[in-house]
XYZ file of C-alpha atoms in Angstrom:
123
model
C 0.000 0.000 0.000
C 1.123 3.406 -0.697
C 2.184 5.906 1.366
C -0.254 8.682 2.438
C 0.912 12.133 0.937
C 1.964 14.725 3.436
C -0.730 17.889 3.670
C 0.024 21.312 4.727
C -1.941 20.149 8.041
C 0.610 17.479 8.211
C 3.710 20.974 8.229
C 1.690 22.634 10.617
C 1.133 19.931 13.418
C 5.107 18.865 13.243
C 6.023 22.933 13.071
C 4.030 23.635 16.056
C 4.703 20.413 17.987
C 8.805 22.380 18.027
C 9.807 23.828 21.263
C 8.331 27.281 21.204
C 7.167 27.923 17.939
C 4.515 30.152 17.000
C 2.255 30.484 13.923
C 1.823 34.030 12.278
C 0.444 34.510 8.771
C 2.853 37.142 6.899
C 2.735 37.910 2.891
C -0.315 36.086 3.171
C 1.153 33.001 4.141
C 1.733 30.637 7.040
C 5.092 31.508 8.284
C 6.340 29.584 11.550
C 8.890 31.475 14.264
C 10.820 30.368 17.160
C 12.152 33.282 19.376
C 10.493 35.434 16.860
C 12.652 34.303 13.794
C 11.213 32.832 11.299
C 12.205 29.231 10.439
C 9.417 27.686 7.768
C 6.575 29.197 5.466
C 3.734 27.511 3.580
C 4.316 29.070 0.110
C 2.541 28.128 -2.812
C -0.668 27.356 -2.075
C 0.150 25.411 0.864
C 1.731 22.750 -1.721
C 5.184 23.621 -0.513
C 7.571 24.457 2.649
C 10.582 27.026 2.614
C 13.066 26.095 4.924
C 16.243 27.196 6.388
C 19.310 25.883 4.847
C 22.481 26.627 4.094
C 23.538 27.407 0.717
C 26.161 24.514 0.400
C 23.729 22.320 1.270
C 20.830 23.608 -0.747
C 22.704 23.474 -3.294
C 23.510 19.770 -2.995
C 19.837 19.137 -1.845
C 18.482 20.961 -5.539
C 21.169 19.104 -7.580
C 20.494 15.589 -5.922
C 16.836 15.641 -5.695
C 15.438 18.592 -8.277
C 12.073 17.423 -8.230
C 12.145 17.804 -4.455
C 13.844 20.775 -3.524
C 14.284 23.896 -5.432
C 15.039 27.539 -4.774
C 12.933 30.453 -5.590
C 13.592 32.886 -7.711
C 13.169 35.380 -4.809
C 15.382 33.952 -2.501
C 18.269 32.757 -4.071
C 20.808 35.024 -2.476
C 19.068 33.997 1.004
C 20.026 30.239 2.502
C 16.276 28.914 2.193
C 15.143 26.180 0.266
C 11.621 24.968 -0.885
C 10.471 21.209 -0.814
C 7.055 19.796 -2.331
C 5.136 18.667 0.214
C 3.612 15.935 -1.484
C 7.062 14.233 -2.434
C 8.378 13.866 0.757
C 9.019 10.480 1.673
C 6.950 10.449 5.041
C 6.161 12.830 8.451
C 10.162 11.500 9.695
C 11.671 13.299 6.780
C 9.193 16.220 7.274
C 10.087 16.539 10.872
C 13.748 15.659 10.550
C 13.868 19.355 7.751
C 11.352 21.398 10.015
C 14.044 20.592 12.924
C 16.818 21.162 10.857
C 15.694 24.336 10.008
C 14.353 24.939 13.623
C 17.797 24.981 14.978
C 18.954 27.458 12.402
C 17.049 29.715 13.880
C 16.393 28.802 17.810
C 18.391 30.597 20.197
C 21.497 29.203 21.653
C 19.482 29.067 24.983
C 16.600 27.366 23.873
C 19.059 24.668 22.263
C 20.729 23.733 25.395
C 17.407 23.544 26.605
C 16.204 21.285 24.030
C 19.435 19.077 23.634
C 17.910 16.452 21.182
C 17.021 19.037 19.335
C 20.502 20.878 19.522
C 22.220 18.597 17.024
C 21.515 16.576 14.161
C 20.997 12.643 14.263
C 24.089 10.710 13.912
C 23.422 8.588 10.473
């Protein structure tokens, strides 16, 4: 049986369920904050997320997995990247980029505080 496709619903609940973080609609979208700074949006119609991410990395992300990831226009000389929703492979990779992102963001503080949250996942 296949996979259920993620949902924007399925963004907001593992945004929100993040130490801390806040919902607040800006440019008409969804945008989610920790300590005030914003970490993920719901571009697109809800179809997408734009994430935190280093430009190395995005760059490697975009080139390994283009229809995936890709980086707006808009935001190219920023280190975001966007991700379609509905090809992630399941709510572990959607939480494992929200967190990713999260701690891009979070303040050293709330890091320490949140220690599994502080550092990536060994592989």
């Amino acid at each position: 049986m296949a996979a259920k496709s993620l949902t924007s619903d399925d963004v907001r609940a593992a945004a929100l369920a993040l130490p801390q973080t806040t919902e607040k609609i800006a440019w008409s979208m969804p945008t989610f904050r920790v300590a005030g700074k914003m970490f993920a949006t719901l571009p697109e119609d809800e179809t997408s997320i734009a994430v935190r991410c280093p430009k190395e990395e995005r760059d490697e992300l975009v080139l390994a997995e283009p229809g995936k990831f890709w980086i707006a226009a808009h935001e190219a000389q920023f280190a975001w990247v966007r991700a379609r929703i509905a090809r992630l492979e399941d709510v572990d990779e959607l939480r494992d980029i929200l967190a990713d992102s999260w701690r891009q963001a979070a303040p050293t503080k709330l890091l320490e505080q949140y220690p599994e949250l502080g550092v990536p996942r060994p592989e």
